[in-house]
PDB file of C-alpha atoms in Angstrom:
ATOM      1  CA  UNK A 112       0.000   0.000   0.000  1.00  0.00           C
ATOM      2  CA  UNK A 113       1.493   3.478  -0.834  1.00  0.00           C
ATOM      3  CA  UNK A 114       2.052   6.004   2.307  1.00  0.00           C
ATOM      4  CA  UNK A 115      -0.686   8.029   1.420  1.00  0.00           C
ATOM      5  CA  UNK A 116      -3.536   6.721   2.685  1.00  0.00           C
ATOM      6  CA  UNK A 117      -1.380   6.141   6.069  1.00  0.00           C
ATOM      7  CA  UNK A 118      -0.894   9.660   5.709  1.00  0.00           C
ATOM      8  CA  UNK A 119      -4.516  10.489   5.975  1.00  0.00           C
ATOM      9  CA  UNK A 120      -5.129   7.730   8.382  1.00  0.00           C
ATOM     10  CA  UNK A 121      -2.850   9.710  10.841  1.00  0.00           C
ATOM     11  CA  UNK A 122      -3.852  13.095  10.367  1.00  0.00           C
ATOM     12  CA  UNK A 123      -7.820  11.723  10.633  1.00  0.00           C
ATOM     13  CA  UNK A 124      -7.699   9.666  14.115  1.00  0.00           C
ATOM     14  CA  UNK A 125      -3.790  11.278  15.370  1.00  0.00           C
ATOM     15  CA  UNK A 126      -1.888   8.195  15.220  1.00  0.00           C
ATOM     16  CA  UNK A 127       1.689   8.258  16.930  1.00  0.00           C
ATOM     17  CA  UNK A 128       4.967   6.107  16.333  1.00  0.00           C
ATOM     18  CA  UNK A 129       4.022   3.993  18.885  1.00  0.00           C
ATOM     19  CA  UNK A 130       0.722   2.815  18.320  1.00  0.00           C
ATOM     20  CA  UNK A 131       2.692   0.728  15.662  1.00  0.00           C
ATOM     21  CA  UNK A 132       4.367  -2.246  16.171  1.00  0.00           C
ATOM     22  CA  UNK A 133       7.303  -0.844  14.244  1.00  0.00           C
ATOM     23  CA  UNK A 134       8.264   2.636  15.742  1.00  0.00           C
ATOM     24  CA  UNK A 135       9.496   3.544  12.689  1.00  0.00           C
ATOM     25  CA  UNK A 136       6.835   2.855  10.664  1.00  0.00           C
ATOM     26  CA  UNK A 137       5.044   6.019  10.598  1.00  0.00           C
ATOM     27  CA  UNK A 138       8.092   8.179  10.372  1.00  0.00           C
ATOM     28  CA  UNK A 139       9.151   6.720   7.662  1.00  0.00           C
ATOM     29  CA  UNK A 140       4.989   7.575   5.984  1.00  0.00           C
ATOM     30  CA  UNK A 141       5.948  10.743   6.478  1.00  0.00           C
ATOM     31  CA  UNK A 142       9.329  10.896   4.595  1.00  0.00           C
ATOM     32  CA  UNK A 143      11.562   9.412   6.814  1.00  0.00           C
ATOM     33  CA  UNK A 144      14.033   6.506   4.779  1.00  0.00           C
ATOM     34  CA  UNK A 145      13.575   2.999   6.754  1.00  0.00           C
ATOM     35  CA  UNK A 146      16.311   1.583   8.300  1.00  0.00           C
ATOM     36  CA  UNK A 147      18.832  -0.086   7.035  1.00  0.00           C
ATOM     37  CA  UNK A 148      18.108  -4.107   7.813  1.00  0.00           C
ATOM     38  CA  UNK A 149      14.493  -3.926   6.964  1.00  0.00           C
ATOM     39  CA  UNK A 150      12.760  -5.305   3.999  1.00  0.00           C
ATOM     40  CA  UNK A 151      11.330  -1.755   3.571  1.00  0.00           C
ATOM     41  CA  UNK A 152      14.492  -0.796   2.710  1.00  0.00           C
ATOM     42  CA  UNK A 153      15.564  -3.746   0.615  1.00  0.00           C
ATOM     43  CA  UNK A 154      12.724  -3.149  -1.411  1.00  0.00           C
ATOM     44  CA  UNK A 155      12.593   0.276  -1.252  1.00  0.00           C
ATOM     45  CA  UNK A 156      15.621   0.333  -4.665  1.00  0.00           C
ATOM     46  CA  UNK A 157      15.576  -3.572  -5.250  1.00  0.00           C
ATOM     47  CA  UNK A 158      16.476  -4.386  -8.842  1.00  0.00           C
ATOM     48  CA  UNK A 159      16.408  -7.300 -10.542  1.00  0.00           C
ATOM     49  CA  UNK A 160      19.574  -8.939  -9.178  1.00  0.00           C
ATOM     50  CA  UNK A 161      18.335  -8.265  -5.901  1.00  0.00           C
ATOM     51  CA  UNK A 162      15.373 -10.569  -6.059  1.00  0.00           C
ATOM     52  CA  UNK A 163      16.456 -13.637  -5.094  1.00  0.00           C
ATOM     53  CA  UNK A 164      17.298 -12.046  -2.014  1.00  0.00           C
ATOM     54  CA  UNK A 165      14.339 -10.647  -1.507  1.00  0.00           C
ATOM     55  CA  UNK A 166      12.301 -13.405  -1.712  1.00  0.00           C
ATOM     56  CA  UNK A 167      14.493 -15.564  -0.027  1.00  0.00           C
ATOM     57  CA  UNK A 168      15.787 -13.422   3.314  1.00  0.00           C
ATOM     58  CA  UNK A 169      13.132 -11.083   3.192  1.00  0.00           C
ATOM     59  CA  UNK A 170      10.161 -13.607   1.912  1.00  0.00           C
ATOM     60  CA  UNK A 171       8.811 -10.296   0.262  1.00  0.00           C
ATOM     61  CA  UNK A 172       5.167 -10.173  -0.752  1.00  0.00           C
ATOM     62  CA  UNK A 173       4.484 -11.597  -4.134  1.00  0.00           C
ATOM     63  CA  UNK A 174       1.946  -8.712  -4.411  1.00  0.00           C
ATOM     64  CA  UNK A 175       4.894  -6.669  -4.342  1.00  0.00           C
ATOM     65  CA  UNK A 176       7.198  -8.585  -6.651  1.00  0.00           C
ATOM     66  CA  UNK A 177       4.825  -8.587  -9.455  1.00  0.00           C
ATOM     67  CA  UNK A 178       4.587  -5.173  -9.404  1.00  0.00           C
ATOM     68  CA  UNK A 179       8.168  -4.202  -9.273  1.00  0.00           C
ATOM     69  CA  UNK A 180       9.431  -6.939 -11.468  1.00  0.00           C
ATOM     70  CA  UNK A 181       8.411  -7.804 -15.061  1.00  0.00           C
ATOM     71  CA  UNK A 182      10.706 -10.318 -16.057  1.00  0.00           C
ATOM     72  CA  UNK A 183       9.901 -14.102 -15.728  1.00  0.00           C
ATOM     73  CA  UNK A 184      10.619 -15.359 -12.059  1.00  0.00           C
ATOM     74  CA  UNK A 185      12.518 -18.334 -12.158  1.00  0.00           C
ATOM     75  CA  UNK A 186      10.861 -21.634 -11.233  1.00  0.00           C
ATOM     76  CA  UNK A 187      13.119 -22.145  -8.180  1.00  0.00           C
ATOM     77  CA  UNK A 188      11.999 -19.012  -6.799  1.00  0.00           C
ATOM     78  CA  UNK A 189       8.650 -19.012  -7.516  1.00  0.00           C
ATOM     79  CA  UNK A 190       8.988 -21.998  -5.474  1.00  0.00           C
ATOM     80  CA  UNK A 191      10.599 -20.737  -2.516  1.00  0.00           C
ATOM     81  CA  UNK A 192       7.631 -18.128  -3.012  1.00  0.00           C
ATOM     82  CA  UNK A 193       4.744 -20.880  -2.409  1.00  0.00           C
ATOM     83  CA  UNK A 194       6.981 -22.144   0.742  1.00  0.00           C
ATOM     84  CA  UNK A 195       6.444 -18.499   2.424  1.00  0.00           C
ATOM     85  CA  UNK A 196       3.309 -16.903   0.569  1.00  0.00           C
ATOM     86  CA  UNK A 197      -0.421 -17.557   1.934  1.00  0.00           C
ATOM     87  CA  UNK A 198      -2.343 -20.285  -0.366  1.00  0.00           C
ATOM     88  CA  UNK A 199      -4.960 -17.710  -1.642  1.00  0.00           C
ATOM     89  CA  UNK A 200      -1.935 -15.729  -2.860  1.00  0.00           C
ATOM     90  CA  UNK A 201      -0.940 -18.536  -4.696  1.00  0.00           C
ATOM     91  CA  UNK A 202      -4.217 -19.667  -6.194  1.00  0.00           C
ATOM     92  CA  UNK A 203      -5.229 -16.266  -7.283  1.00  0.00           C
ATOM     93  CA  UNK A 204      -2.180 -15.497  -9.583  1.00  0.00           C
ATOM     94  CA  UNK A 205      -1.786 -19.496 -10.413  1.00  0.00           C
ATOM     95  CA  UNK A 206      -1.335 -18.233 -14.062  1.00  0.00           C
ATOM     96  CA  UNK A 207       1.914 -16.433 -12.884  1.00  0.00           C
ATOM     97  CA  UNK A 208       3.676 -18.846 -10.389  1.00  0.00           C
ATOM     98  CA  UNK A 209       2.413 -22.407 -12.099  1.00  0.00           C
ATOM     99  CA  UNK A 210       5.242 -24.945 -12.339  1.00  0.00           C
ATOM    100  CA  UNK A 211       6.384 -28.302 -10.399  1.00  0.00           C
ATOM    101  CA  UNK A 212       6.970 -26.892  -7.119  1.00  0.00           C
ATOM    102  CA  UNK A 213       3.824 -24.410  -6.643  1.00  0.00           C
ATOM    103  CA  UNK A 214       1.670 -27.280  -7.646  1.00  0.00           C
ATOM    104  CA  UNK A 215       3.232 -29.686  -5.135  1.00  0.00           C
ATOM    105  CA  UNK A 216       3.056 -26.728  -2.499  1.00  0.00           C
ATOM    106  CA  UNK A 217      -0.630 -26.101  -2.869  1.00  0.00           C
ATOM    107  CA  UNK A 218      -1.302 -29.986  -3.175  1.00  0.00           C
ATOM    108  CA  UNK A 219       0.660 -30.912   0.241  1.00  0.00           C
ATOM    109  CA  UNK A 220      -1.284 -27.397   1.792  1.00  0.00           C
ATOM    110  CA  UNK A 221      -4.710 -28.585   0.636  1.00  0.00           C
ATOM    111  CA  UNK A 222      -4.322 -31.947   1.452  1.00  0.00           C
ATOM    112  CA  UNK A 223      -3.148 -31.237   5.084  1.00  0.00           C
ATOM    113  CA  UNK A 224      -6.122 -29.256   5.436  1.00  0.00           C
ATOM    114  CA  UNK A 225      -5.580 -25.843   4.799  1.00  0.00           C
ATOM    115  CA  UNK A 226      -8.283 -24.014   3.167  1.00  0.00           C
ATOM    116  CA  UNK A 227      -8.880 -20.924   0.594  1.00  0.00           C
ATOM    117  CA  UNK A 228     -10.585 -18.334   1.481  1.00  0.00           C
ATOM    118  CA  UNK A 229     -11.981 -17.387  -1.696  1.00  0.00           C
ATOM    119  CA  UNK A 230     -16.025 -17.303  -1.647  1.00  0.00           C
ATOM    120  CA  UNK A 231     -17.548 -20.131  -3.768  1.00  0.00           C
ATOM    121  CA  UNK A 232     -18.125 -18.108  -6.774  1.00  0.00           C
ATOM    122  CA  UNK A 233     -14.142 -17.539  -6.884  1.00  0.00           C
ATOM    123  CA  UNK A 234     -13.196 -21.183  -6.176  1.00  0.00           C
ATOM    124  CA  UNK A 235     -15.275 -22.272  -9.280  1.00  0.00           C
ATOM    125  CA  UNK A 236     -13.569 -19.642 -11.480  1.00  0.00           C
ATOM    126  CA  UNK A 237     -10.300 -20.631 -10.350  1.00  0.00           C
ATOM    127  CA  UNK A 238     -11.210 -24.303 -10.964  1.00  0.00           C
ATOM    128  CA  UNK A 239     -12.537 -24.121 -13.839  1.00  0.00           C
ATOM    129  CA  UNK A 240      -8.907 -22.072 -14.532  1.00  0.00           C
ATOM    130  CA  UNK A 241      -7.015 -25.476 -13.021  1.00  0.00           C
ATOM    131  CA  UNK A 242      -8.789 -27.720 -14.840  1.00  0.00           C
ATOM    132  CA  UNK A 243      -7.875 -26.360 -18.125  1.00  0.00           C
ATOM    133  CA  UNK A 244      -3.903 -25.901 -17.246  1.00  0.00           C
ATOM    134  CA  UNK A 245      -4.092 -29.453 -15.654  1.00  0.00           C
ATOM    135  CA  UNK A 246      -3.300 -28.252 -12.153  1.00  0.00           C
ATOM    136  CA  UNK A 247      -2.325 -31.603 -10.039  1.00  0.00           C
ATOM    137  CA  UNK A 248      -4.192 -30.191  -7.145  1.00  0.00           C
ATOM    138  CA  UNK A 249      -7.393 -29.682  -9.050  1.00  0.00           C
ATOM    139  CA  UNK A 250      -8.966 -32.312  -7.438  1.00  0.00           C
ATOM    140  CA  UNK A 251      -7.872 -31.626  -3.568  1.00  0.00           C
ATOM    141  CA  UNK A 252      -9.757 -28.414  -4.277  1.00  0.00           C
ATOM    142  CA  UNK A 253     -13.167 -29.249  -5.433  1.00  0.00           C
ATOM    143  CA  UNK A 254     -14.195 -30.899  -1.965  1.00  0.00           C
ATOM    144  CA  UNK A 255     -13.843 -27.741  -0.314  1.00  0.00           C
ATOM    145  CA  UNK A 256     -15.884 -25.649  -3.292  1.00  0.00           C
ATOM    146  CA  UNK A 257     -18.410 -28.592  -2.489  1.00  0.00           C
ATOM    147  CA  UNK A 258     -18.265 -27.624   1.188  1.00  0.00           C
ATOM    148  CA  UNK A 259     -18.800 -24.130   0.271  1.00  0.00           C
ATOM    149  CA  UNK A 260     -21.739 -24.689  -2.129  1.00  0.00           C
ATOM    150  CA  UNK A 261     -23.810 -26.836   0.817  1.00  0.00           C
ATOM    151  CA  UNK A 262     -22.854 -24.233   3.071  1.00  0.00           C
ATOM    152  CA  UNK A 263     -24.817 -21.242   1.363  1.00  0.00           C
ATOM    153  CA  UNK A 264     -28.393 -20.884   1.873  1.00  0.00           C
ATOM    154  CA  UNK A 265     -30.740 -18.749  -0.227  1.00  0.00           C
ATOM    155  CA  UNK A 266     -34.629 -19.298   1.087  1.00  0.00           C
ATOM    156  CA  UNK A 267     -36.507 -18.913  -2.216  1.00  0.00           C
ATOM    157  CA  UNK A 268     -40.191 -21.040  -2.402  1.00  0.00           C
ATOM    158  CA  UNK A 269     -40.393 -23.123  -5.741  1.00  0.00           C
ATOM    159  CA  UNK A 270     -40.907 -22.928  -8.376  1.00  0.00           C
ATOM    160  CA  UNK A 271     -37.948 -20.829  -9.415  1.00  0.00           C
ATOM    161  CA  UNK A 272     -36.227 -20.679 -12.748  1.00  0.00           C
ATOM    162  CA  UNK A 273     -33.016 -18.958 -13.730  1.00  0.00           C
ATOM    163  CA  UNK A 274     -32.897 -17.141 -17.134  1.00  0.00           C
ATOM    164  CA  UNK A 275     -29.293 -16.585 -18.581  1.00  0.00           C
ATOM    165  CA  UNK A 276     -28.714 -14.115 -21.695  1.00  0.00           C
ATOM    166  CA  UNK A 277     -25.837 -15.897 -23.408  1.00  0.00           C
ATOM    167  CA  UNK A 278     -25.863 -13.340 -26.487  1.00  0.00           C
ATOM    168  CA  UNK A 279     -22.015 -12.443 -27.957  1.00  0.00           C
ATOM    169  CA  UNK A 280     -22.694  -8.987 -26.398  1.00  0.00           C
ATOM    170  CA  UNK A 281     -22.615 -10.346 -22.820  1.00  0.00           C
ATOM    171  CA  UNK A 282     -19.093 -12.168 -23.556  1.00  0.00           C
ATOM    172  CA  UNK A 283     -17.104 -10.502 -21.096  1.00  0.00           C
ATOM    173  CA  UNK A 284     -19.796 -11.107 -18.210  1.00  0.00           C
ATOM    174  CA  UNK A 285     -21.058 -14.311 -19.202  1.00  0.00           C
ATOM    175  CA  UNK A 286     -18.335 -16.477 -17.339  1.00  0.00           C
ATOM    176  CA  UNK A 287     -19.447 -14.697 -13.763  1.00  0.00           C
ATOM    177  CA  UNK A 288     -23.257 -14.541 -14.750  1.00  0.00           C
ATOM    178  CA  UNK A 289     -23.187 -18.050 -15.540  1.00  0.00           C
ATOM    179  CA  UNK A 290     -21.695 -19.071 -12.364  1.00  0.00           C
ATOM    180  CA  UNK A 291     -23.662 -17.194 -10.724  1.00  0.00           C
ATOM    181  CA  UNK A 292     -27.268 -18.579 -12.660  1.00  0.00           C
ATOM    182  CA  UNK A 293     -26.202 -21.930 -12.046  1.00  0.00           C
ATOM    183  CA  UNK A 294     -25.486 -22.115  -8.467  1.00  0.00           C
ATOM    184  CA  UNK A 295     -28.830 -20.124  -8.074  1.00  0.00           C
ATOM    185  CA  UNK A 296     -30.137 -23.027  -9.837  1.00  0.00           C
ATOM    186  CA  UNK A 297     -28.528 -25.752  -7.486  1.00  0.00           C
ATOM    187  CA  UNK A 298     -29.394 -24.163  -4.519  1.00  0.00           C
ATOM    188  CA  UNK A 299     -33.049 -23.099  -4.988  1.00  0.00           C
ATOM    189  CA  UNK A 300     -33.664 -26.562  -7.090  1.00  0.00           C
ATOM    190  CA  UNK A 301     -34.488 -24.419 -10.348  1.00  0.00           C
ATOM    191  CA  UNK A 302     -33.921 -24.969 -13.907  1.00  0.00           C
ATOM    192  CA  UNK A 303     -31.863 -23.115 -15.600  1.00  0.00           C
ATOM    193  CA  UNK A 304     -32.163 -21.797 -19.287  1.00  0.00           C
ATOM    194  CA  UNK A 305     -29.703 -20.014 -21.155  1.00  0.00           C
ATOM    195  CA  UNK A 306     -30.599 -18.343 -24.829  1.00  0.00           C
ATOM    196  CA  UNK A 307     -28.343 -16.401 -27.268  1.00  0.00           C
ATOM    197  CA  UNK A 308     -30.531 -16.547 -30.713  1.00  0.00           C
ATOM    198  CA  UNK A 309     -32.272 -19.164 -29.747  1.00  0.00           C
ATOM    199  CA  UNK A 310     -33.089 -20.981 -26.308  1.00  0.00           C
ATOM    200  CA  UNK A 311     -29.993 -22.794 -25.573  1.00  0.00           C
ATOM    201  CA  UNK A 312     -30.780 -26.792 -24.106  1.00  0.00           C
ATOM    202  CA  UNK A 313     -29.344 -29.996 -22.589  1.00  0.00           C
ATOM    203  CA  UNK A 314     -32.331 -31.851 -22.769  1.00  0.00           C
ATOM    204  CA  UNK A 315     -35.815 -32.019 -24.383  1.00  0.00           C
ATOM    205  CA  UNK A 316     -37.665 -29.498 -22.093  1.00  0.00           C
ATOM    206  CA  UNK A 317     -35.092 -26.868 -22.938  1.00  0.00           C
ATOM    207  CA  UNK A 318     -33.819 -26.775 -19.334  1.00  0.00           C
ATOM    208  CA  UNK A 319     -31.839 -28.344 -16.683  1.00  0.00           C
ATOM    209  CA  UNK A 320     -31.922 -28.519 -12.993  1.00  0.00           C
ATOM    210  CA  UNK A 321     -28.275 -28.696 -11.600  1.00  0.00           C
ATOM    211  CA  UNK A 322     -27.664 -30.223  -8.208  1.00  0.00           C
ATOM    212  CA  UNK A 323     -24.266 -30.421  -7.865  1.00  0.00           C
ATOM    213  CA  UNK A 324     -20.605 -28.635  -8.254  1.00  0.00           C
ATOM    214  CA  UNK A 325     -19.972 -31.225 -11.275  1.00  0.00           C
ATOM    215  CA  UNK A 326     -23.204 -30.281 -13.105  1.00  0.00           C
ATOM    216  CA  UNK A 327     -22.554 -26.076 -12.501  1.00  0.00           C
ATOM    217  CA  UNK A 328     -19.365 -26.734 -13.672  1.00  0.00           C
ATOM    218  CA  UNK A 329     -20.593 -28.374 -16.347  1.00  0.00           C
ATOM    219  CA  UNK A 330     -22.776 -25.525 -17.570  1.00  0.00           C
ATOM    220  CA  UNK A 331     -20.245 -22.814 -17.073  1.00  0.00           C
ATOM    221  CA  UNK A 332     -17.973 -24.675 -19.444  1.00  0.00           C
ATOM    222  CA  UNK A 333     -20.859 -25.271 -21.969  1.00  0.00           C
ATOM    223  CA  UNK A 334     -22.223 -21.981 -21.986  1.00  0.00           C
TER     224      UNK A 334
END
């Protein structure tokens, strides 16, 4: 985060140097350079040949990294990166860190029983993300978006149905709007129909009632 909101932040409610747990901290909001032995300043001019020490003393954020660097990482430190970073760091920019050692990082985390965050709508964009680049922990994952599914409840009396517009003109929205009209579906026990030109169908009635991850997932892909 850049000082100035900390700035504001201080002026607003009178924040002093030691209400932080770093005195320094909010001197150095203010102007101050940090000291010396501090990531803040390691960062603070890091070029490129300074990475690998900045990921591996100073396990800097990868939110930082991937702003500051735009050359390829290499795949040993992206996976020192997945021994240090949290796992919905490393599921959200997948597309950036993937190789052997993430995968095996996020496996053995997910496996041990470690949990994303993410709300369910996430976790089945990011599988449906997995699935295509073959993740190995694809599977370790869709458990806990099962979890999260049975977990949400939406008190709707039937009948409901869900209408989708799956026209070209909705193409950037129709991946989240999908989602989003099928796990409507599963949870209120609705059909769903999607039309473009024409009513789009998976079976003769021109609807379907998903009532599971596998079938929502299912219909995102199709759609």
């Amino acid at each position: 985060m850049p000082p100035e909101p900390w700035r504001e932040l201080a002026d607003l409610i009178h924040l002093r140097a030691d209400d932080f747990q770093l005195d320094w901290f909010l001197p150095v909001v203010f102007g101050q350079d940090p000291p010396a032995e501090s990531m803040a300043a390691a960062c603070l001019n890091a070029t490129q040949s300074d990475l690998p020490e900045l990921i591996n003393k100073w396990h800097a954020p990868y939110s930082f990294i991937r702003r500051s660097f735009t050359t390829p990482i290499r795949e040993a430190l992206r996976g020192r990166i997945a021994q240090y970073e949290t796992l919905d760091t490393l599921l959200w920019y997948y597309e950036e860190l993937a190789c052997y050692e993430v995968d095996k990082h996020i496996h053995d985390r997910l496996t041990s029983g470690e949990a994303p965050t993410f709300g369910y709508g996430m976790l089945v964009e990011r599988l449906l993300l997995f699935e295509k680049m073959g993740a190995s922990f694809y599977k370790a994952l869709v458990p806990i978006a099962e979890r999260r599914l049975k977990e949400i409840k939406l008190p709707l009396e039937s009948p409901v149905v869900v209408l989708g517009d799956a026209s070209s003109s909705m193409n950037v929205a129709i991946r989240v709007s999908t989602i989003i009209g099928s796990m409507l579906a599963t949870l209120t026990g609705a059909k769903i129909r999607f039309f473009n030109h024409e009513l789009m169908s998976w079976d003769r009635k021109n609807s379907f009632q998903p009532t599971s991850l596998h079938d929502l997932m299912g219909i995102v892909k199709q759609v």
